[in-house]
Every structure is written in structure tokens, then in C-alpha cells.
Coordinates of C-alpha atoms in Angstrom, one line a residue:
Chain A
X1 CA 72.0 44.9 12.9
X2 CA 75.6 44.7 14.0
X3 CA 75.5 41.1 16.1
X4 CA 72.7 39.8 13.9
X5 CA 72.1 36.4 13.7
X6 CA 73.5 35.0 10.1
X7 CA 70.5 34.3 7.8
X8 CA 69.7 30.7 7.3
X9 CA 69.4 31.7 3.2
X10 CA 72.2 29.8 1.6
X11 CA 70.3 26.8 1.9
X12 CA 67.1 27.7 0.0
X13 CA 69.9 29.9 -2.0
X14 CA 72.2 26.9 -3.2
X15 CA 69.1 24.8 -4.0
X16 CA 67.9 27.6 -6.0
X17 CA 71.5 27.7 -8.0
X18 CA 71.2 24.6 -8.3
X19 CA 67.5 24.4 -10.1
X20 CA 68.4 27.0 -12.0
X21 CA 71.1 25.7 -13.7
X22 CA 68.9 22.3 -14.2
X23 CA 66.3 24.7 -15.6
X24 CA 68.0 26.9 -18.0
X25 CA 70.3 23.6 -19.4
X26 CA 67.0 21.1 -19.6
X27 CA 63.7 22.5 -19.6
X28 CA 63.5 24.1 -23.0
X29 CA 63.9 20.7 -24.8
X30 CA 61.5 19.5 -22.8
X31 CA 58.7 22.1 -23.5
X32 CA 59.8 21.8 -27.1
X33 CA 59.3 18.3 -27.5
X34 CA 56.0 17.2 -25.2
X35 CA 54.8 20.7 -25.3
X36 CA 55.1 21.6 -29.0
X37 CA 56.7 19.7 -31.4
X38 CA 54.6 16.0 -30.3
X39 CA 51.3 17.5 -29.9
X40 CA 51.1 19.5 -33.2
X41 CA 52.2 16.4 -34.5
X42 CA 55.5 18.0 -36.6
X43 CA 57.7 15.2 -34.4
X44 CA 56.1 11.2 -34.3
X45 CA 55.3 11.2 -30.7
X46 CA 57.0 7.9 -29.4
X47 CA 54.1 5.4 -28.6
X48 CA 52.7 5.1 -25.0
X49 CA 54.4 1.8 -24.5
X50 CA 58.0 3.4 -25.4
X51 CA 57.5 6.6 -23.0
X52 CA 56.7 4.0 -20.4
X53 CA 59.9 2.6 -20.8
X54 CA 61.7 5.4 -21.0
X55 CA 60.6 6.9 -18.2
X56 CA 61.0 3.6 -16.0
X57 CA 64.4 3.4 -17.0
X58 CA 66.9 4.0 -13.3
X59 CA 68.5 6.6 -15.5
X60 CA 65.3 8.7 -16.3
X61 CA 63.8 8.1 -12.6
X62 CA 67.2 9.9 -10.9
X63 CA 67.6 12.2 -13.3
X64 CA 63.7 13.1 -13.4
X65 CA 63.7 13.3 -9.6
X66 CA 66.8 15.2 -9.6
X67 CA 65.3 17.8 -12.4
X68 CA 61.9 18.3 -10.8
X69 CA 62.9 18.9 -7.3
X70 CA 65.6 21.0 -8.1
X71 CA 63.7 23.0 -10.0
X72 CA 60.5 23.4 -7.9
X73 CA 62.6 24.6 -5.3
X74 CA 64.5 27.6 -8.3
X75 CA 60.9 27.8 -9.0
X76 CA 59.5 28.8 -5.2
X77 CA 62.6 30.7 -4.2
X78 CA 62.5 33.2 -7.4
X79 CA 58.5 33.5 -7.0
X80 CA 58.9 34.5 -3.6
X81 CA 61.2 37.2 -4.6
X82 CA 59.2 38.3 -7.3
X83 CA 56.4 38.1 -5.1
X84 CA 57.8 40.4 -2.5
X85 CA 60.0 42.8 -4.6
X86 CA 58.2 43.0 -7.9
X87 CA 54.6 43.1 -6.5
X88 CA 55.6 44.6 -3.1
X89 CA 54.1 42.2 -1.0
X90 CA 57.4 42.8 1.7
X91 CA 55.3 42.5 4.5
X92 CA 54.0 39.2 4.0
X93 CA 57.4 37.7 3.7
X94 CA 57.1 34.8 6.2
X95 CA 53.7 33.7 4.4
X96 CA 54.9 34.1 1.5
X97 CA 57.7 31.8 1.8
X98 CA 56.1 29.2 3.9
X99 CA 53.7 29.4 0.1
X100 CA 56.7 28.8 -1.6
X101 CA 59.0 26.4 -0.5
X102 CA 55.8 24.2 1.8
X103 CA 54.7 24.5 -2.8
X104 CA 58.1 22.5 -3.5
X105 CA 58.0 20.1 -0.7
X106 CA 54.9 19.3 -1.7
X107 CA 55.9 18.8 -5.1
X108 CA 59.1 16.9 -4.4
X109 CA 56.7 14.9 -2.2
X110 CA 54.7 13.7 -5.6
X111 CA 57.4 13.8 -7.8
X112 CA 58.9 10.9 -5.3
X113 CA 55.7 9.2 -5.5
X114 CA 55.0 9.0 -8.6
X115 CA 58.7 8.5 -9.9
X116 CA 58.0 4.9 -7.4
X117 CA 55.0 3.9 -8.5
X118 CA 55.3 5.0 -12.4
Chain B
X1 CA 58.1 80.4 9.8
X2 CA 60.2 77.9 9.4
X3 CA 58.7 74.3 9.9
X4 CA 61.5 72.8 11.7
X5 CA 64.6 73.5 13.8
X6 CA 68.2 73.8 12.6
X7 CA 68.5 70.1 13.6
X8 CA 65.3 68.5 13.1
X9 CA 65.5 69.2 9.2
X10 CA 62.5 68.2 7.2
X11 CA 63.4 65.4 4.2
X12 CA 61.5 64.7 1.7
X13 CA 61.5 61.2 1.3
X14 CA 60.4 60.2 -1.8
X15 CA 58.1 57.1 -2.4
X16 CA 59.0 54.0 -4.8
X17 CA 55.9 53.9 -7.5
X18 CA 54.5 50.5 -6.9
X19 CA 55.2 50.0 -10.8
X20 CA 59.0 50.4 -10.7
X21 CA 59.7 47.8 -12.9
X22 CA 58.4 49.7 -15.8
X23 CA 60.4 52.9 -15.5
X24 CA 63.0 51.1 -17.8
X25 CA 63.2 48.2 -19.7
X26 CA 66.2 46.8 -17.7
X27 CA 64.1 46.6 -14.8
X28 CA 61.5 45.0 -17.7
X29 CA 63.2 42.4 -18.3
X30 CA 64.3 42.1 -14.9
X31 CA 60.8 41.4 -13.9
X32 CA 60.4 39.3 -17.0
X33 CA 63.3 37.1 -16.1
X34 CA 62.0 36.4 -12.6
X35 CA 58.6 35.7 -13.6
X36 CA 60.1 32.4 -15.9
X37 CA 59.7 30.8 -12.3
X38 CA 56.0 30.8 -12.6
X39 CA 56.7 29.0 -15.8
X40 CA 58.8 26.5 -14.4
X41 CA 56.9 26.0 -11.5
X42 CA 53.9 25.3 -14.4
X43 CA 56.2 22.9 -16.1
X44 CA 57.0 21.1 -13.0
X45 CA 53.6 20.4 -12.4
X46 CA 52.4 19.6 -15.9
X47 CA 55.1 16.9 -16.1
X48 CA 54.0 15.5 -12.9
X49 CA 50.4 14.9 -14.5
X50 CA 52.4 13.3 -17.2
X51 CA 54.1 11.1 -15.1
X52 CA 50.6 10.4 -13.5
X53 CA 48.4 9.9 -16.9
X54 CA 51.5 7.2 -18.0
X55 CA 51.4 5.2 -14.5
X56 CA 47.9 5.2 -14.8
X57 CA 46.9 3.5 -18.4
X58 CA 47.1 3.9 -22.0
X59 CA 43.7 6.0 -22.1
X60 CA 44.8 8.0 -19.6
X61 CA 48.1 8.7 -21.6
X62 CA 46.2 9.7 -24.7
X63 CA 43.5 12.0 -23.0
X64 CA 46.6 13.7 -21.8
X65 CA 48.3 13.8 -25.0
X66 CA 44.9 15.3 -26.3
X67 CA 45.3 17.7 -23.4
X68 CA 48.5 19.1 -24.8
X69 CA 47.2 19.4 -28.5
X70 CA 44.3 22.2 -27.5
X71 CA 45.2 25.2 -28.5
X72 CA 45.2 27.1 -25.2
X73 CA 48.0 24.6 -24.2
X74 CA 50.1 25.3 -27.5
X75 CA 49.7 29.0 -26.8
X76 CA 50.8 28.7 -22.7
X77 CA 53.9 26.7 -23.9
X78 CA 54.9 28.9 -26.8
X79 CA 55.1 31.6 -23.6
X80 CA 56.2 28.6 -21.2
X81 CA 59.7 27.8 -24.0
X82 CA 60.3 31.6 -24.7
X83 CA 60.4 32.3 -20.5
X84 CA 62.8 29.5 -20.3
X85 CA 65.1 30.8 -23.1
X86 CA 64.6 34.5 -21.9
X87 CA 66.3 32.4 -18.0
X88 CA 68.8 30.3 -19.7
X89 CA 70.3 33.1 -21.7
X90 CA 70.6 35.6 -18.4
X91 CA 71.3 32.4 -16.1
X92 CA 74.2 31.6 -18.6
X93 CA 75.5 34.7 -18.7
X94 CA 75.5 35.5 -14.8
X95 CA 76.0 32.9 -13.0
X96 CA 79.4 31.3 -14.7
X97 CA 80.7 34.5 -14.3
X98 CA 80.3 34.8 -10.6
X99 CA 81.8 31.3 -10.2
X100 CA 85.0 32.0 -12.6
X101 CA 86.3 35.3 -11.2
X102 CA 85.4 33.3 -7.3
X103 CA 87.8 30.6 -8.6
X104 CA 90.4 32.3 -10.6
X105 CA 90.5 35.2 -8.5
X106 CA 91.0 37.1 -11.5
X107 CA 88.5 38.9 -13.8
X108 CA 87.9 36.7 -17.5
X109 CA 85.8 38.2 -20.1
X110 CA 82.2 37.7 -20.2
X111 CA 82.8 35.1 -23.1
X112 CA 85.5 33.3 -21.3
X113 CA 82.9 32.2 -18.7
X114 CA 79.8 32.0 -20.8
X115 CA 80.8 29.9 -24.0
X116 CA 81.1 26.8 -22.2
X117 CA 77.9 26.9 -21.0
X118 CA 76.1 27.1 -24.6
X119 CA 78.2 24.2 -25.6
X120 CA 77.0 22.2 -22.7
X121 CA 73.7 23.1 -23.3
X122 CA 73.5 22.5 -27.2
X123 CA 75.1 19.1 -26.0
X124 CA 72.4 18.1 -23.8
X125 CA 69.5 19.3 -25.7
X126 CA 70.4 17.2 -28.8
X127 CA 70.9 13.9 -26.1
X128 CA 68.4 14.8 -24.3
X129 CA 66.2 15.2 -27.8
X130 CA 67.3 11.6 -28.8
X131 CA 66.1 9.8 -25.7
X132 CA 63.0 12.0 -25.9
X133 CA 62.5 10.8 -29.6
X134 CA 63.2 7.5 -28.6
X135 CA 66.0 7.6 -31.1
X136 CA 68.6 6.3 -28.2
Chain C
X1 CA 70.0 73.0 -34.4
X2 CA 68.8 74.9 -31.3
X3 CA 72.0 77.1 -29.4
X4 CA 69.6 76.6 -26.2
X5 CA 68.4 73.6 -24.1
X6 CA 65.8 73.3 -21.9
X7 CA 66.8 71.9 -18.0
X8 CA 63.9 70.7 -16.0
X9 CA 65.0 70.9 -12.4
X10 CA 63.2 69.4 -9.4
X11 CA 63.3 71.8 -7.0
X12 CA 62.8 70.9 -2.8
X13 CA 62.5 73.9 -0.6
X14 CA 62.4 72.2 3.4
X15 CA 61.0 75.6 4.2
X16 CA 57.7 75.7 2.6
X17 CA 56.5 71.8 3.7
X18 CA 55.4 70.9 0.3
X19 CA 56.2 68.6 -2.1
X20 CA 58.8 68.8 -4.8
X21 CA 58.4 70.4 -8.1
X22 CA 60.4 71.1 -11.7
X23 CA 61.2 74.5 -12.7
X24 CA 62.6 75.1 -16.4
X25 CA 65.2 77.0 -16.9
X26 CA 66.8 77.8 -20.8
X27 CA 70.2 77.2 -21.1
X28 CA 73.2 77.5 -23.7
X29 CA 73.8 74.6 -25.5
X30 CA 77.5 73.5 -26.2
X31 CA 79.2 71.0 -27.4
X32 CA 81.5 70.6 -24.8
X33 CA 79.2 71.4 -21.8
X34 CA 78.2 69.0 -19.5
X35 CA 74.6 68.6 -17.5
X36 CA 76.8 70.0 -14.4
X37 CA 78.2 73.2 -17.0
X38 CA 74.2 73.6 -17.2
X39 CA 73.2 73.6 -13.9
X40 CA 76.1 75.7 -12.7
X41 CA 74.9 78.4 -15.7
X42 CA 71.6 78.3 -13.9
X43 CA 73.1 78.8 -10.2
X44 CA 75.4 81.6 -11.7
X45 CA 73.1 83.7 -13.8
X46 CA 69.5 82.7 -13.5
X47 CA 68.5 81.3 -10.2
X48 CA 70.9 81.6 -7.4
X49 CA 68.9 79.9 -4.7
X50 CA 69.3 76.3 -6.8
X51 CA 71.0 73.7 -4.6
X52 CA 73.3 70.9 -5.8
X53 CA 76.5 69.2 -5.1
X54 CA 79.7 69.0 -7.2
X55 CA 83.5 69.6 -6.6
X56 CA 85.8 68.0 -9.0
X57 CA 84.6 68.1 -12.4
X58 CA 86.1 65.2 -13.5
X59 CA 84.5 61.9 -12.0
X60 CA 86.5 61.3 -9.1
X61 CA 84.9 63.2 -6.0
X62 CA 81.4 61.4 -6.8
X63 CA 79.5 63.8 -5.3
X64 CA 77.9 65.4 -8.3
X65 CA 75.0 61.9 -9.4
X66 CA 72.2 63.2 -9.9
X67 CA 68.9 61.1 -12.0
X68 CA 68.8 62.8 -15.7
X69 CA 66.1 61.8 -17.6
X70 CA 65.2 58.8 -14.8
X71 CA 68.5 57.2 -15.1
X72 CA 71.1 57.9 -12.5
X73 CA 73.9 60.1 -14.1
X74 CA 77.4 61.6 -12.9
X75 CA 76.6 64.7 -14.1
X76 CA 79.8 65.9 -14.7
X77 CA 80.7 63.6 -17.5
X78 CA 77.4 63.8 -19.0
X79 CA 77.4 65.9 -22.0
X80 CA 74.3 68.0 -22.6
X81 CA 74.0 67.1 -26.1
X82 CA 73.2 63.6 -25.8
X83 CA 70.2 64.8 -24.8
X84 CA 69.0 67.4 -27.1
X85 CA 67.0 68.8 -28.3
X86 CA 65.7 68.8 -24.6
X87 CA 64.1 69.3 -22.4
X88 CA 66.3 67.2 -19.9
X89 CA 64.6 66.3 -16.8
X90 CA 67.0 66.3 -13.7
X91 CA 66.2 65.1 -10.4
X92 CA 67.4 63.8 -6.8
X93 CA 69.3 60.4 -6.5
X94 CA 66.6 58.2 -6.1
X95 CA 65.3 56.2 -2.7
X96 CA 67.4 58.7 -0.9
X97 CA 65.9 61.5 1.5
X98 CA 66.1 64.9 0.0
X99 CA 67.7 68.0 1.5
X100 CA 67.0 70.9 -0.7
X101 CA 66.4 70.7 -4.6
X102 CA 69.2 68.3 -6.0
X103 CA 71.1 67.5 -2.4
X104 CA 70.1 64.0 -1.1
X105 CA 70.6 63.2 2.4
X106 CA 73.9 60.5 2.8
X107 CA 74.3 60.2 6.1
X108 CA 72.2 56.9 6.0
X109 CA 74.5 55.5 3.2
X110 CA 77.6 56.3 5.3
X111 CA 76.3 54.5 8.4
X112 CA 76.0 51.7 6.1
X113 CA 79.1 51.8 4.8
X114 CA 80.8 52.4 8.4
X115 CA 79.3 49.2 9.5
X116 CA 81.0 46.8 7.0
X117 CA 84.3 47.6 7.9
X118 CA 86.1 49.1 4.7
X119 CA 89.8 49.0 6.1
X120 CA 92.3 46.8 6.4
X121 CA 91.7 44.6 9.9
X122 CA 94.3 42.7 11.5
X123 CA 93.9 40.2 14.0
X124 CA 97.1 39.9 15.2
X125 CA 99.8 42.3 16.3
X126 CA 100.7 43.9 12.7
X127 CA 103.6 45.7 12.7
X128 CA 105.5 45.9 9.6
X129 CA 109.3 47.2 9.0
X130 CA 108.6 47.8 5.6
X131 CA 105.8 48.0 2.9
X132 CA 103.8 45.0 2.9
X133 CA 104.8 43.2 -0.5
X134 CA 101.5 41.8 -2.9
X135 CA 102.0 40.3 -6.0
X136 CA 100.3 41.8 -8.9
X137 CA 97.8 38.5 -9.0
X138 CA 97.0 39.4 -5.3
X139 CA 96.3 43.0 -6.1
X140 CA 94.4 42.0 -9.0
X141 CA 91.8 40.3 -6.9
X142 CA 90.8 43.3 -5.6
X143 CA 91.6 45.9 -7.6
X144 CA 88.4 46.4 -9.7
X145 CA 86.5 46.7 -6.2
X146 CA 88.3 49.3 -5.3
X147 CA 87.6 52.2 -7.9
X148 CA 84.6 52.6 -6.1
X149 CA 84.2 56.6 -5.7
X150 CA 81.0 56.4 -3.2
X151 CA 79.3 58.4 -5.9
X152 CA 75.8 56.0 -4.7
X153 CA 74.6 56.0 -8.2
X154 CA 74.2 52.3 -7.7
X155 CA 71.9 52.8 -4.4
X156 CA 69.6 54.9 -6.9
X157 CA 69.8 52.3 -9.6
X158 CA 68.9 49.8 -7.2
X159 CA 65.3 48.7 -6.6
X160 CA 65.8 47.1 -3.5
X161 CA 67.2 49.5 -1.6
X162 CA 64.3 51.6 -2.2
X163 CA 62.6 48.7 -0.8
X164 CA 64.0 48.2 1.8
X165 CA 65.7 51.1 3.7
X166 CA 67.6 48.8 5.6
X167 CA 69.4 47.2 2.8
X168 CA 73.3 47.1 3.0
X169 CA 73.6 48.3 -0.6
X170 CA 75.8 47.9 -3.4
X171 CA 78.9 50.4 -2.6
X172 CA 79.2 49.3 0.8
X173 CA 79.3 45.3 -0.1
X174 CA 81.3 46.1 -3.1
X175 CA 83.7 47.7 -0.8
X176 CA 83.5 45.1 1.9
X177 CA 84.4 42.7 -0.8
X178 CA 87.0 44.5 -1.7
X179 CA 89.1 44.2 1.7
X180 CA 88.0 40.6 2.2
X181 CA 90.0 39.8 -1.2
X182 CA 92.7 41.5 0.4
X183 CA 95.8 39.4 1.0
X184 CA 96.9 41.8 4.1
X185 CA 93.1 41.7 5.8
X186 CA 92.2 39.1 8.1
X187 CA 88.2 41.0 8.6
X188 CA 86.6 38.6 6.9
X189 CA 84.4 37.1 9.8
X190 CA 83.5 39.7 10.8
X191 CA 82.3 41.6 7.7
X192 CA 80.2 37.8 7.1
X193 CA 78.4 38.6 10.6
X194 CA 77.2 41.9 9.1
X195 CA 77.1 40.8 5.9
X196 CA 75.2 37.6 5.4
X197 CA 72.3 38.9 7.4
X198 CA 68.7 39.1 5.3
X199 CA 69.7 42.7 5.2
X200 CA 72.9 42.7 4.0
X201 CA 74.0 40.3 0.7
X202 CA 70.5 38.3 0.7
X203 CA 68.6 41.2 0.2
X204 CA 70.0 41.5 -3.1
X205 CA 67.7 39.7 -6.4
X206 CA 70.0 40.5 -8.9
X207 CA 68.7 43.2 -10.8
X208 CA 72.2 44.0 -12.4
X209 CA 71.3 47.6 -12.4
X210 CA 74.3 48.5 -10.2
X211 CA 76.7 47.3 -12.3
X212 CA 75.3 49.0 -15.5
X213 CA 75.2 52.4 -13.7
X214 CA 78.8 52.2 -12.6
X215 CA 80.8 55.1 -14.1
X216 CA 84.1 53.0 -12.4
X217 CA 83.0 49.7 -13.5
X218 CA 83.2 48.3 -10.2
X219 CA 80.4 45.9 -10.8
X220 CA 79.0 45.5 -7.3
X221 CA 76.4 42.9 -8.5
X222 CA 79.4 40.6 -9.4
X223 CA 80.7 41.4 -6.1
X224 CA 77.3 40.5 -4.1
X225 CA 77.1 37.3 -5.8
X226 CA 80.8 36.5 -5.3
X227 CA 79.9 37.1 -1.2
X228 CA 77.1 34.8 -2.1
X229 CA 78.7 32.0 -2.6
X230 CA 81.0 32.6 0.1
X231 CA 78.4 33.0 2.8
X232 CA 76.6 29.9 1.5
X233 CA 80.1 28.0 1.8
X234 CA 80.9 29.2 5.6
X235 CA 77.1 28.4 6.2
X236 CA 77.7 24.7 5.0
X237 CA 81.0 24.5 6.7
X238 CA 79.1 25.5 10.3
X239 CA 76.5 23.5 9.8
X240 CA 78.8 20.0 9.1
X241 CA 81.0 21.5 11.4
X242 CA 78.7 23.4 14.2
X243 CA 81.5 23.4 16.8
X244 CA 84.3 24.6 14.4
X245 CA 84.7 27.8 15.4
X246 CA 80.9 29.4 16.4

């Protein structure tokens, strides 16, 4: 491996950094509120009208798009990893990773979509 | 008789037990921290069949709201919000790190590099908690 | 408490093609004794045929890491009585090939290590009159990378070099790392050609373990992740800039 060709990682690498920091600074308020705290019903839920327009706000739409395509791509990078190193599935590297990231394109795919058409 | 030749020694080479990850709880949690992504990759999609249900009508909205309130979904996000925690906490502490001593060119303690972080992120939950509210 | 310990040592022998095995052998227990005093008790007055490496007896040669109890150990700064009562299981490095009983098979590890270039390199025609002056911020950079002793106690703590054999490791990046900080190198391109290969610093997941087993606090995990982000820079930089210097 001496003249190797340099690996074309950093890219799925910085996009990783990148959802992980989005994950590990946003996401837990997020489960906490629509996962938890509105459906048992210990927080008033915000009627369907005011979610709406919360979520059609410019604002919300970049920064949704921003937090869910950032993170599907931490998401499909680290479960590719895990796949292959924790579950030593090594040998299906390239399938596993076209699994993983063709997972977030897809998902960045709807989350564009439906951040349009919301 | 020896089985091999003065240069042709015979190795042992030991093989790696396919569960490594529980010879010791630091490659546990190791395992444990990766496997958040499975959480977040769930989250990712739930919230895109949020986004869907509130493009679509009203009705739709409260089936999904009544989605959410089953108990199996209660349980999966109790799991999904401690994975998260169990990634922010060792994101926070490694990652701020790596970047400080690349920029300072220096080594800071841990707590130098980390703090910030949990100030940012106590920031942006409690915004991020008022918009969600519908407080702001 | 018990004056004796009990050792449980793997024992290799290349001779009789079998697998490997743990023999118990009783030895004194004192407090200022270390795993190594213990195993050099055995070689002296119970089994002479035991195999093991050690020279300096006091953390610097690195050639004396074996695994106690699972968890790779200098042994000669171990004491035995953090682990009694016993018995104390000691073993081979792991993910290395083993020689004979506790001897593991480095040469791999020192190809490795060869490869990435741990010296100085100069570009130009380097001649200096006198010392080359650093400033104590420039040696500072570097410093910490450089108590690395070679002792591979972080190969055996790491998962993915058992993995994947062809994984640079931690030492060796740690130590590459350690020159490219270096205000008098100039071998930083070509220690990225070897390094940001799959094999070399994007092999690495980040178990941490490496740093946690370092007995010179090196912390080759901060090291990889420093390369990281360097690779990843030089990567955007060639791909904005294709014809800058590739």
C-alpha cells in the first residue's frame, strides 16, 4: 500500500462530523418533546394549525432540511461502521455502504420533498 | 519432529471472538455509542412521516399524534432519547477536543474544550423547546 | 491474606502444532512485586522453558506488554497485588501472531511503522551549522506524540487492527503525527499518501481504547482524529483545486 490511491472518505467523513454534531446538539429535544412529553400529554401539544405554521416557517424549512440530511448521512456512515466492525460483516463493505449512504440520499431525497410541498 | 524449518516458524494466530465488544465494558459502550445511529436514522424517518401526516390534513395529523401515544412508541423513544444522550455526551467530549488541540497546537484540558459545548447545547434545547411549544 | 498468588500462564509451544493452553504456577506474593517479578520467579525456579520478553524493568524498553486479566498491561509496572487474591490470567498481546508462550511476533508492526516514515524528512538540501532552534510552543506540538515507547499495547487494545491485519495502527500514526507536527519536517505529503488510505487513518472508528491503555499517555486516538481532519482538509483543497499540486 505504499503508492495507494488516497481514499475518497473525508467526504462521507465531514458529512458525518457534521450530522453528528446536529444530532448530539438537536435531537434529544426533539424526541423529548414530540416523542414523550406531547403524546403522554405532560406538555399541551401545540394544535395542528400552529405546528403547520411552524413548520412552514423559511426558518424551520432550512434548518429542518439542514438537520435531517445531515443527520441521515452521521446516521448511514456510523451504521456502516457498526455494521462492518461490530457485527463483522467486513467483507460486504461495498454493499454495505452502497445500503447506507443510497439510505440517506434517499432520505435527503424526501426530506426535500416534503419540506416543498409541507 | 519438528513441524517446521528454522525459517518457516509456525505462529499461532489467534482469532478475534466474533463478540469482542463484550470482553469489556469500554468496548460496551463503544458498541452502544455507535448503535445511537440506528436511533437517529429511526428519528430521521419518523419525523419525515410527521412532516408527511401535517402536509396531508388535520386527520392525518391526529392519527399520527395517536401513533406516538401507543405504548410501544413511548417505550422505543425512551430507548430512542437515552441513545441520543449516551452520543451527545461522547460526541461532546471527543470531538471539541480533536478540533482545539488541531487549532491551538497545544494540549487544553478535557474541560477547556468540552464546557462550551454543554452551554451551547443547554442554549439551544431551551430555544429550540420554546419554538416547539409554540411559546416563541 | 494469602503470602502466594496464583499466575495462569498461556503457554505456546511451535513444536507440538497444537493450540495454546494455561498452566498455573504458585507464586510469592509481595507487596512490591510486579506481574514481571512473578513471571521471572517462575522462569527462575519453577519452569525454565517459559518464554517472555522484558529488559528494563522500568517502562521505558516496552518490550515487556503482555494481556493480564484480558486488558493489555506493561507488566513491569503492574503490581501483583492489584490483583489478588488471584489467580491472574496472563496472556499474549492480543491480534498479534504468537511465537512461543508470551512472545508475540512484531515484525508485522515494524513494517508498519517503517512505512509511515518516523524521522525527520527534508525536502531540500538541509544542512545546518548549528542546532536547529524550536521554540518551546513548537516543541509542544509534538511532544506528547513523542513518548511513544513502541510497547504495541495500543495495537492489542485496538479492535480494528484485529480486524483488519492491514490496519496502519495506532503507534505508527501516532508517531507519524508526531513528525508531521514537527517544525523541522517537511514529510507531510508523503506520510498523507500512506496515511489517508482506507488502511491507514480511515480504518480507525474511534474506539478510544488506545488512548486508555497508554502507559505514556500518548493518546493516539487524539492523534488519528487530528490526521482526520487534516486529510479531509487536503482532500477538499484537491478537489477545488485538482491541478494544485497532484
Amino acid at each position: 500500500m505504499s503508492a495507494g490511491k488516497r481514499s475518497n472518505e473525508p467526504i462521507v467523513w465531514f458529512l458525518f462530523g457534521t450530522g453528528g454534531f446536529f444530532a448530539a446538539f438537536f435531537l434529544p429535544v426533539h424526541v423529548l418533546f414530540y416523542g414523550l412529553l406531547f403524546p403522554t400529554g405532560l406538555v399541551h401539544a401545540p394544535s395542528y394549525q400552529e405546528t403547520l405554521a411552524l413548520v412552514r416557517h423559511p426558518l424551520a424549512r432550512i434548518y429542518l432540511f439542514a438537520l435531517l440530511t445531515f443527520c441521515f448521512f452521521h446516521a448511514a456512515h456510523r451504521m456502516r461502521l457498526t455494521l462492518s466492525d461490530v457485527l463483522n460483516l467486513r467483507h460486504l463493505n461495498t454493499v454495505l455502504a452502497f445500503l447506507c449512504y443510497g439510505g440517506a440520499l434517499v432520505g435527503t431525497a424526501f426530506t426535500v420533498w416534503l419540506l416543498m410541498t409541507v | 519432529m519438528p513441524q517446521y524449518t528454522q525459517f518457516q516458524p509456525k505462529e499461532y494466530r489467534p482469532k478475534m471472538s466474533a463478540y469482542w465488544y463484550l470482553d469489556h465494558w469500554h468496548y460496551l459502550r463503544y458498541a452502544l455509542r455507535e448503535a445511537s445511529s440506528f436511533f437517529v436514522a429511526y428519528f430521521c424517518v419518523l419525523t419525515l412521516v410527521q412532516l408527511a401526516a401535517l402536509g396531508t390534513n388535520a386527520t392525518r395529523y391526529a392519527h399520527f399524534q395517536a401513533f406516538m401515544a401507543s405504548p410501544v412508541m413511548i417505550i422505543v423513544n425512551v430507548i430512542a432519547l437515552a441513545f441520543f444522550l449516551l452520543h451527545a455526551i461522547t460526541w461532546f467530549n471527543l470531538v471539541p477536543r480533536v478540533v482545539m488541540r488541531q487549532m491551538l497546537a497545544r494540549p487544553t484540558p478535557d474541560i477547556v474544550s468540552s464546557a462550551p459545548n454543554y452551554f451551547v447545547w443547554f442554549g439551544a434545547t431551551i430555544i429550540l423547546a420554546l419554538f416547539i411549544m409554540g411559546v416563541l | 491474606m494469602s503470602d502466594t498468588i496464583i499466575l495462569e500462564v498461556a503457554r505456546f509451544n511451535p513444536e507440538d502444532g497444537g493450540e495454546p493452553s494455561y498452566q498455573s504456577y504458585e507464586v510469592p506474593l509481595r507487596p512490591d512485586w510486579m506481574v514481571l517479578d512473578g513471571l521471572n520467579h517462575i522462569k527462575d525456579q519453577l519452569d525454565g522453558s517459559l518464554a517472555f520478553r522484558w529488559s528494563c524493568r522500568m517502562g521505558i524498553c516496552g518490550s515487556c506488554g503482555m494481556m493480564v486479566n484480558g486488558r493489555p498491561t506493561l507488566t513491569c509496572e503492574t503490581l501483583l497485588m492489584n490483583y489478588a487474591p488471584g489467580p491472574v490470567r496472563v496472556a499474549p498481546l492480543d491480534h498479534f501472531p504468537v511465537v512461543k508462550d508470551l512472545v508475540v511476533d512484531l515484525d508485522d508492526f515494524l513494517a508498519k511503522l517503517q512505512k509511515v516514515r518516523p524521522w525527520v524528512v527534508r525536502k531540500d538540501d538541509f544542512k545546518p551549522a548549528r542546532e536547529f532552534i524550536q521554540s518551546p510552543a513548537q516543541l509542544e506540538a509534538f511532544h506528547q506524540f513523542s513518548l511513544c515507547i513502541n510497547c504495541t499495547l495500543c495495537y492489542a487494545a485496538c479492535p480494528v487492527s484485529g480486524l483488519d491485519p492491514n490496519f496502519i495502527g495506532p503507534a505508527a500514526i501516532a508517531l507519524a503525527h508526531r513528525y508531521n507536527l514537527d517544525s523541522r519536517d517537511q514529510g507531510i505529503e508523503d506520510r498523507l499518501d500512506i496515511l489517508s488510505q482506507h488502511e491507514g487513518i480511515w480504518d480507525c472508528t474511534v474506539v478510544g481504547e488506545c488512548s486508555v491503555v497508554c502507559p505514556k499517555h500518548v493518546d493516539p486516538s487524539l492523534a488519528i482524529q487530528q490526521f482526520k481532519l487534516t486529510a479531509t482538509k487536503e482532500w477538499f483543497k484537491s478537489f477545488l483545486l485538482p491541478r494544485g499540486k497532484h
